[in-house]
mmCIF file of C-alpha atoms and ligand atoms in Angstrom:
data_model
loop_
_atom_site.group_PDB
_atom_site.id
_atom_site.type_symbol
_atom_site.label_atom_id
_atom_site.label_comp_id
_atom_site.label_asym_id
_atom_site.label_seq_id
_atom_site.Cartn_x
_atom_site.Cartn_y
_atom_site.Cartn_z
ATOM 1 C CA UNK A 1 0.000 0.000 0.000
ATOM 2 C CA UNK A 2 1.734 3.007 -1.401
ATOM 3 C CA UNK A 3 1.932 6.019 1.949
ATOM 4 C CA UNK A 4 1.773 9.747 0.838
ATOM 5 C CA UNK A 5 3.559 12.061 3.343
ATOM 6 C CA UNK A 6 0.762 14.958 3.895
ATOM 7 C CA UNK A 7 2.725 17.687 6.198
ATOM 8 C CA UNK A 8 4.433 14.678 7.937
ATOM 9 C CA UNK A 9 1.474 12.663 8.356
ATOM 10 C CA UNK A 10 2.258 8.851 5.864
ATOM 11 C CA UNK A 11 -1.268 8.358 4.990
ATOM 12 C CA UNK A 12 -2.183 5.324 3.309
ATOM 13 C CA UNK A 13 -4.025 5.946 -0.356
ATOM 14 C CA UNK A 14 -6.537 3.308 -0.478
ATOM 15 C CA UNK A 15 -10.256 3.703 -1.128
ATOM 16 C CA UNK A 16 -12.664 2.567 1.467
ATOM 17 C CA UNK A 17 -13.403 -0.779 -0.001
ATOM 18 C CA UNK A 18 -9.021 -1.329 -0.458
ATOM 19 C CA UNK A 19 -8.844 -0.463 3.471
ATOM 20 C CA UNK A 20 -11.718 -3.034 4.790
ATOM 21 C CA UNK A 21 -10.076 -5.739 2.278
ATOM 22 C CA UNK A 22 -6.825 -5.199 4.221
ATOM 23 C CA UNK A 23 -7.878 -5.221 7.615
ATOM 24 C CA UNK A 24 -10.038 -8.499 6.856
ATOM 25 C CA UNK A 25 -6.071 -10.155 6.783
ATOM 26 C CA UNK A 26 -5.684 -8.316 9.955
ATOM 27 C CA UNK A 27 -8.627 -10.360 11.708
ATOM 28 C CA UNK A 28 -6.167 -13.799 10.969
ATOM 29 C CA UNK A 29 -3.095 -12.314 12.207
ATOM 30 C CA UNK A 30 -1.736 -12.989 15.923
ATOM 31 C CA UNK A 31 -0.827 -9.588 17.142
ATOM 32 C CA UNK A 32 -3.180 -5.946 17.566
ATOM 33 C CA UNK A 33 -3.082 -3.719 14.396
ATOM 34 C CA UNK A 34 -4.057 0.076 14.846
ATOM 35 C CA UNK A 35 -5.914 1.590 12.620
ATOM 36 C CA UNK A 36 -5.080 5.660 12.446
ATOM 37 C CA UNK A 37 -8.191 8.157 10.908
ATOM 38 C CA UNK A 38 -6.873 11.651 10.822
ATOM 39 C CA UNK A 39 -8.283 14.689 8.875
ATOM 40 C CA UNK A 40 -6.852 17.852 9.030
ATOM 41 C CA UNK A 41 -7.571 19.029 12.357
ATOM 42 C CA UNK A 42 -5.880 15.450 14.028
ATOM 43 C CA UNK A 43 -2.244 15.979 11.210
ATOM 44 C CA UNK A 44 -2.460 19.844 12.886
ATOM 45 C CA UNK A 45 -1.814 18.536 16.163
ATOM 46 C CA UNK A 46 0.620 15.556 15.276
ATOM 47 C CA UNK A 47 2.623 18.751 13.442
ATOM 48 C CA UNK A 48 2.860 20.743 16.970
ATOM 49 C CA UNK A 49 3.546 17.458 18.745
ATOM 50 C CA UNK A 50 6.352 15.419 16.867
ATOM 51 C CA UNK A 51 5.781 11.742 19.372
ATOM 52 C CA UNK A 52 2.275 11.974 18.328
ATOM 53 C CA UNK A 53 2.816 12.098 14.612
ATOM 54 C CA UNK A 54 5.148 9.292 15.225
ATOM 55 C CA UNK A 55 2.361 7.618 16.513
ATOM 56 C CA UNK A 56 -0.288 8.303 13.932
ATOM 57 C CA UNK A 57 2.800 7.400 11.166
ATOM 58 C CA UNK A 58 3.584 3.860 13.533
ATOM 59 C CA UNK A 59 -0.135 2.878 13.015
ATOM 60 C CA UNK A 60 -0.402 -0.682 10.476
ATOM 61 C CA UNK A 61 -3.327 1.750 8.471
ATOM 62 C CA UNK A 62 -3.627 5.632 8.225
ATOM 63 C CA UNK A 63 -6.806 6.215 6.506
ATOM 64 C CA UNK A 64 -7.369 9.640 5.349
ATOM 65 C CA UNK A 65 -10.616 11.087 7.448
ATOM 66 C CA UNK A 66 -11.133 14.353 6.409
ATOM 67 C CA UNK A 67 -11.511 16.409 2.877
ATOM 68 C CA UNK A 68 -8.951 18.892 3.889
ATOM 69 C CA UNK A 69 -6.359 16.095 3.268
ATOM 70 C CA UNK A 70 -8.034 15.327 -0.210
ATOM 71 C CA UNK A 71 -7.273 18.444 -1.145
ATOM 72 C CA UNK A 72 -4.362 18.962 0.053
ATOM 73 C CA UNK A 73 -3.097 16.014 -1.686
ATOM 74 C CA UNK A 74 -4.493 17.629 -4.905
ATOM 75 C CA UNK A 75 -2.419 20.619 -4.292
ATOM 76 C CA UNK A 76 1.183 18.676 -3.346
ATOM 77 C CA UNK A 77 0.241 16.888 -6.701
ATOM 78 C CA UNK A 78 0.184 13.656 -5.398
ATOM 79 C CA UNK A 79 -3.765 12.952 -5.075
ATOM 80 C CA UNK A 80 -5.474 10.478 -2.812
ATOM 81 C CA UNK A 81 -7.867 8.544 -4.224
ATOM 82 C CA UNK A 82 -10.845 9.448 -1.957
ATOM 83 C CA UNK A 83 -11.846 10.451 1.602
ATOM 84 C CA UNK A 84 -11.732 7.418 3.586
ATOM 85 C CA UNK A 85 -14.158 8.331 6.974
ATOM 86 C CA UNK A 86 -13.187 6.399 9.975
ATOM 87 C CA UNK A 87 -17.018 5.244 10.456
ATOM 88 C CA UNK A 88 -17.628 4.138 6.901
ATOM 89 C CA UNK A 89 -15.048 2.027 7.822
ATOM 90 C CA UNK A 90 -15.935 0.870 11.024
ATOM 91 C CA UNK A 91 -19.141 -0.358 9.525
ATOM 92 C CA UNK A 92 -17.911 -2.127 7.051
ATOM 93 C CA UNK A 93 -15.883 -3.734 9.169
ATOM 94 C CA UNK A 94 -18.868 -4.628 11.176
ATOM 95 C CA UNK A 95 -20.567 -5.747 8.005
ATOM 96 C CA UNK A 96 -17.577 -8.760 7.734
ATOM 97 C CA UNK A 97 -17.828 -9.429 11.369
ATOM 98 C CA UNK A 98 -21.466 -9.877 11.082
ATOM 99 C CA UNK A 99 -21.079 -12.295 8.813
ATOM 100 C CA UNK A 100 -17.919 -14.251 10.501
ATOM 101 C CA UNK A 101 -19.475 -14.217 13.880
ATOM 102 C CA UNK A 102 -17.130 -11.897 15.320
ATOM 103 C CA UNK A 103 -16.492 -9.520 18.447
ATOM 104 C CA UNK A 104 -16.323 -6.078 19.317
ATOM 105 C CA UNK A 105 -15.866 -3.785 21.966
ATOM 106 C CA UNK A 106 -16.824 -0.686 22.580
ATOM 107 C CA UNK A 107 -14.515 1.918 25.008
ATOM 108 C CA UNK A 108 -14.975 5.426 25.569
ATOM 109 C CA UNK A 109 -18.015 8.104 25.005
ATOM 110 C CA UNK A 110 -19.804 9.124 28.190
ATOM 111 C CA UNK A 111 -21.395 6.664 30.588
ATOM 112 C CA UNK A 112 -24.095 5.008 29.085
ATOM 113 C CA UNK A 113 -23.658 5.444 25.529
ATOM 114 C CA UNK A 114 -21.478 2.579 24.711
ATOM 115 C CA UNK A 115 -24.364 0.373 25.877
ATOM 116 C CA UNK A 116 -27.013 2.383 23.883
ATOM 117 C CA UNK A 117 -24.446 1.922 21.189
ATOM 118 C CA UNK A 118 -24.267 -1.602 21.712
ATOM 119 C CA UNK A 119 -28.573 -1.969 21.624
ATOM 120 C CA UNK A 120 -28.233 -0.140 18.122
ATOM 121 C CA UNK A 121 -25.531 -2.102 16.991
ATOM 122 C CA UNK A 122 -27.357 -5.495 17.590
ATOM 123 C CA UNK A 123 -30.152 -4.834 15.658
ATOM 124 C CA UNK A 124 -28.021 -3.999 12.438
ATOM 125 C CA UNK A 125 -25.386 -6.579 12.958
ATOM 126 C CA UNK A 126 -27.117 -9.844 14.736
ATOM 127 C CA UNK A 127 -24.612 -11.928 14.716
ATOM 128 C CA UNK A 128 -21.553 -9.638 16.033
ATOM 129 C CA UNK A 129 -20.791 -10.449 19.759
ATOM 130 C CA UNK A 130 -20.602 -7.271 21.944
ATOM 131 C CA UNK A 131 -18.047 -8.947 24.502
ATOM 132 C CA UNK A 132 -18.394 -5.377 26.408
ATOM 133 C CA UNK A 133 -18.081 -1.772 27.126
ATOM 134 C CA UNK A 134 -16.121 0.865 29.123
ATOM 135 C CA UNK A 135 -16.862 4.711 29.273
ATOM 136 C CA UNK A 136 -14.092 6.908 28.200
ATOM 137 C CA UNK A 137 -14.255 9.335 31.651
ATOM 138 C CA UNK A 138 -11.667 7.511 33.646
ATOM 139 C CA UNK A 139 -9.244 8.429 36.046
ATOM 140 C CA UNK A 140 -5.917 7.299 34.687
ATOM 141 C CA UNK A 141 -5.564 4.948 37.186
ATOM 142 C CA UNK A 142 -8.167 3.157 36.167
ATOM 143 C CA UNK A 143 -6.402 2.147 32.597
ATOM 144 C CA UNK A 144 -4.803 -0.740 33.895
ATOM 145 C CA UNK A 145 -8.122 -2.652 35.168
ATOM 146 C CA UNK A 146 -9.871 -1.525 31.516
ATOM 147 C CA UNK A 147 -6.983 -3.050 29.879
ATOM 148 C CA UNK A 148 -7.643 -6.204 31.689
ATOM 149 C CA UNK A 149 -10.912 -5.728 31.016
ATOM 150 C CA UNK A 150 -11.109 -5.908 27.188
ATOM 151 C CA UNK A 151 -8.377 -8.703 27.215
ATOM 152 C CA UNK A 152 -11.086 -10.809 29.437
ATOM 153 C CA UNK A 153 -13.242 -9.958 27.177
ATOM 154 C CA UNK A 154 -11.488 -11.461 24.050
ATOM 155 C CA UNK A 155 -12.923 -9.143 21.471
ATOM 156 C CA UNK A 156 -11.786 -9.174 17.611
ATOM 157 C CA UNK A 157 -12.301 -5.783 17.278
ATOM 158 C CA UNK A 158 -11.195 -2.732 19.870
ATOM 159 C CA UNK A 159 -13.257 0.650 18.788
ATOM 160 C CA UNK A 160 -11.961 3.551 21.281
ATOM 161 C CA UNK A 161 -13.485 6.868 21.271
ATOM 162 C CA UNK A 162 -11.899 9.119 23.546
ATOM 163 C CA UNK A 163 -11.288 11.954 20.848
ATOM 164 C CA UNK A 164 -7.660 12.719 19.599
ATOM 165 C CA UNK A 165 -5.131 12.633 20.663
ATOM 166 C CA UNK A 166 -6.290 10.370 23.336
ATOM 167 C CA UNK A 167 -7.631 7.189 21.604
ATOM 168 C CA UNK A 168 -4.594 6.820 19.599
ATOM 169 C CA UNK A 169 -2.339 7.526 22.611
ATOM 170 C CA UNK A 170 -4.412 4.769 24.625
ATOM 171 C CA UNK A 171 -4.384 2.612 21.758
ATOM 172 C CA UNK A 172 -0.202 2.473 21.007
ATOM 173 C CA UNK A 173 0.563 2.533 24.918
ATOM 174 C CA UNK A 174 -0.867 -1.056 25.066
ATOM 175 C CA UNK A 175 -1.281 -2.489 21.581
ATOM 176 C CA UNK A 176 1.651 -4.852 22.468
ATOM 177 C CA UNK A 177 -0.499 -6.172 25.305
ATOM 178 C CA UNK A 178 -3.970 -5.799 23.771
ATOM 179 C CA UNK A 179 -5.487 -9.193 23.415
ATOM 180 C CA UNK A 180 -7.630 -7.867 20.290
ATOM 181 C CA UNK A 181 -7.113 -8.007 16.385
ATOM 182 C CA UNK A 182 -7.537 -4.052 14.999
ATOM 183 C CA UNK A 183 -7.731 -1.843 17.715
ATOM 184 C CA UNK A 184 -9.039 1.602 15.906
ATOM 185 C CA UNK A 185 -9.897 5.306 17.223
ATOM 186 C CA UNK A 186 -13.306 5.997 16.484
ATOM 187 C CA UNK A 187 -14.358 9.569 17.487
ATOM 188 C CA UNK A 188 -17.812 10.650 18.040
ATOM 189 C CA UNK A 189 -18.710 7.092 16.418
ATOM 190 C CA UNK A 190 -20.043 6.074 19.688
ATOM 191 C CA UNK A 191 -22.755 8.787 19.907
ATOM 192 C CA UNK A 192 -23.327 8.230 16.195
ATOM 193 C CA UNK A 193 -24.307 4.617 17.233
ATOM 194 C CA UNK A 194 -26.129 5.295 19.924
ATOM 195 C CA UNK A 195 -28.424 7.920 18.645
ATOM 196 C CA UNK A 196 -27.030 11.242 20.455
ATOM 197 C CA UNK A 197 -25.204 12.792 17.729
ATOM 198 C CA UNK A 198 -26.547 13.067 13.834
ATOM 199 C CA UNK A 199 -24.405 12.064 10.852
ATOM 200 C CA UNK A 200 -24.634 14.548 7.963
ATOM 201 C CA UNK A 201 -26.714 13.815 5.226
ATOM 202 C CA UNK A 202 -25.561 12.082 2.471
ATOM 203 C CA UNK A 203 -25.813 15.700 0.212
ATOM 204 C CA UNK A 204 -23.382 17.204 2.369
ATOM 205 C CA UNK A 205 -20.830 13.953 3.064
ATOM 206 C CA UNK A 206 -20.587 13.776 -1.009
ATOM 207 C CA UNK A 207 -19.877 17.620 -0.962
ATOM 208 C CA UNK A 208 -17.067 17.502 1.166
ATOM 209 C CA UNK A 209 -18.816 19.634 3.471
ATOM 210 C CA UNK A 210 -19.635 17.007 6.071
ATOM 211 C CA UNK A 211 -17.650 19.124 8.977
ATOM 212 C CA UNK A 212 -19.850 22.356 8.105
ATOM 213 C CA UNK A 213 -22.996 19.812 9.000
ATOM 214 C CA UNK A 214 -20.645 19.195 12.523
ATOM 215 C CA UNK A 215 -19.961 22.579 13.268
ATOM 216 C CA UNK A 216 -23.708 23.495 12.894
ATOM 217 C CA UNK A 217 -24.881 20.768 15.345
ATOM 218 C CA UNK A 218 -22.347 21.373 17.744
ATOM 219 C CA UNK A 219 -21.067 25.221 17.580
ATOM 220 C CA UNK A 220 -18.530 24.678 20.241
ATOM 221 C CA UNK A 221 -16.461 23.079 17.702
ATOM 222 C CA UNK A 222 -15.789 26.442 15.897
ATOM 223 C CA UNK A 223 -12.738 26.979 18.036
ATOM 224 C CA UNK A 224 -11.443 23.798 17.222
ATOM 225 C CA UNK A 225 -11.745 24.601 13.452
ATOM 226 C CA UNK A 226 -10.507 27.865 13.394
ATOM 227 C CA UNK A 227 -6.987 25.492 12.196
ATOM 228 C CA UNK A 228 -8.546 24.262 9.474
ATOM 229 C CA UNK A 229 -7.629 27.504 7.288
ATOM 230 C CA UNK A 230 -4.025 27.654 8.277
ATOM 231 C CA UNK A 231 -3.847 23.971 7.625
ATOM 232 C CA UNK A 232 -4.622 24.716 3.927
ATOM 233 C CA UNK A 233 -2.086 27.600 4.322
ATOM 234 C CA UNK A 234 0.402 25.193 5.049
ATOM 235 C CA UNK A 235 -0.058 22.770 2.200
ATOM 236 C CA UNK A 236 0.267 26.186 -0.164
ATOM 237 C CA UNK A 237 3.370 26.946 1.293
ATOM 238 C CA UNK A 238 4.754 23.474 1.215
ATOM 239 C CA UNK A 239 3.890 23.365 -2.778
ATOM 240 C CA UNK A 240 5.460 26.691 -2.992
ATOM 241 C CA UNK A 241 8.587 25.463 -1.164
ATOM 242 C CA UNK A 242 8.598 22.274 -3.434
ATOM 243 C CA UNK A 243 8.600 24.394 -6.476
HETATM 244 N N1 LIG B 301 -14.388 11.373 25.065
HETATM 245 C C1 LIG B 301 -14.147 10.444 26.088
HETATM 246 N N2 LIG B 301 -13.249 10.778 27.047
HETATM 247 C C2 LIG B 301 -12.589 11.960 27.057
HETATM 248 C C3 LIG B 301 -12.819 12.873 26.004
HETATM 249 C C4 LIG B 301 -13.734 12.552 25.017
HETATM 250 O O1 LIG B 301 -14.724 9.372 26.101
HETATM 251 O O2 LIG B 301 -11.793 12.184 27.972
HETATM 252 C C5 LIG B 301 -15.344 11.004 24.019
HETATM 253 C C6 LIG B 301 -16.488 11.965 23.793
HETATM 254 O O3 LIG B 301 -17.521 11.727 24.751
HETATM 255 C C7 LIG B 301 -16.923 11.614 22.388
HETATM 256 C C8 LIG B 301 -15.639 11.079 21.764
HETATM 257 O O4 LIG B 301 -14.686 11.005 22.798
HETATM 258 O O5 LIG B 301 -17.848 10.565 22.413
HETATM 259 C C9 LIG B 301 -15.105 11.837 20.591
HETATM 260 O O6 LIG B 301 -14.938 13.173 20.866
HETATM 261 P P1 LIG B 301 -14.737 14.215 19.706
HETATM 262 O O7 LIG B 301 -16.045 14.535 19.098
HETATM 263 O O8 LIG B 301 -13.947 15.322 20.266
HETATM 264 O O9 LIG B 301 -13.824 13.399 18.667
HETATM 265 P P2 LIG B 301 -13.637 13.491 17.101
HETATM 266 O O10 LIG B 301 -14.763 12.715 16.477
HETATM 267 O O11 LIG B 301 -13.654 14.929 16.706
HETATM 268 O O12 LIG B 301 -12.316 12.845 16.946
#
């Protein structure tokens, strides 16, 4: 799978369909493979925090979650093929574990929704085996216990949704002791799942303008975005440089 370095970040360029056909050989493997979904806002970070990005670059997939990093492989002139979100990949995951008989569980959101989640979840995918859950409001003491925890519960898949940077710090500070297959940070999937939080509508996911459809259901996230320009910036001044 060929890596294209976006502002330090190696993100994989697969299409959706390429990245669930890979991690289906992760399922038969022995040890836990991360998964890494970062849009623009996530590579921002990783820039301003170099162990991070050497995180997000260690991770067996980086799928490219965003449309900023669509286009800003357009402008370094070495395109993606297409923006990869981490829940359309997620569910097709789910959509293969369905039909093996597979396990999955679900860590992080606030208390409650992981089992909400999990009710959802059941109804679309019958045959997947929710081994168990673990809200993401811990004290940091507590890690150790929800480590053992998901290794009791011998689950295929690991989907933690702390936000970033936090999932994917959780996630490579134990994947060598993680008794799970893909361990992968999901986000707001959670609250997607369990009802509390809206995906866009299709219109605007195929416009690219899915995070406009975020920002409007949850205003706070304006300050959060306010990066998004300067990330943009960046990529023009990168092309510039590589002229
Ligand atoms: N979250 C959590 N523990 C924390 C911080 C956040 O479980 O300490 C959860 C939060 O409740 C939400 C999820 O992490 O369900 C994702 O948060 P956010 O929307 O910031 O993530 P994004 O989708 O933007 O990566």
């Amino acid at each position: 799978m060929k890596r294209l370095n976006v502002l330090g970040a190696e993100i994989h360029c697969i299409t959706l369909e390429e990245a669930i056909l890979n991690a289906k050989e992760y399922f038969e493997g022995d040890n836990c493979r991360m998964v890494a979904t970062p849009n623009s806002e996530i590579i921002m970070n990783a820039m301003k925090d170099p162990e991070f990005m050497d995180i997000l670059n260690s991770a067996d997939m980086v799928i490219p979650d965003g449309i900023g990093l669509v286009y800003a492989s357009k402008i370094l002139k070495q395109p993606l093929k297409e923006r990869v979100t981490g829940i359309d990949f997620v569910e097709g995951i789910f959509e293969y574990l369905n039909k093996e008989g597979k396990s999955v569980f679900l860590f992080g959101s606030k208390p409650g929704i992981a089992e909400i989640a999990v009710e959802n979840l059941s109804q679309k995918y019958p045959n997947i085996k929710f081994t168990g859950t673990y809200h993401g409001y811990y004290k940091d003491t507590e890690e150790e216990k929800i480590v053992e925890l998901i290794n009791e519960a011998t689950a295929d898949l690991l989907c933690v949704a702390l936000g970033s940077p936090k999932q994917e710090r959780f996630i490579n500070k134990y994947r060598g002791r993680l008794k799970v297959k893909v361990a992968i940070g999901v986000g707001g999937s959670l609250d997607v799942w369990a009802g509390t939080l809206k995906r866009a509508p299709v219109f605007f996911q195929q416009t690219g303008l899915e995070w406009l459809y975020r920002l409007i259901q949850e205003p706070s996230r304006y300050k959060r975005m306010r990066i998004l320009p300067l990330f943009m910036f960046k990529v023009l001044l990168k092309r510039k440089k590589a002229k």
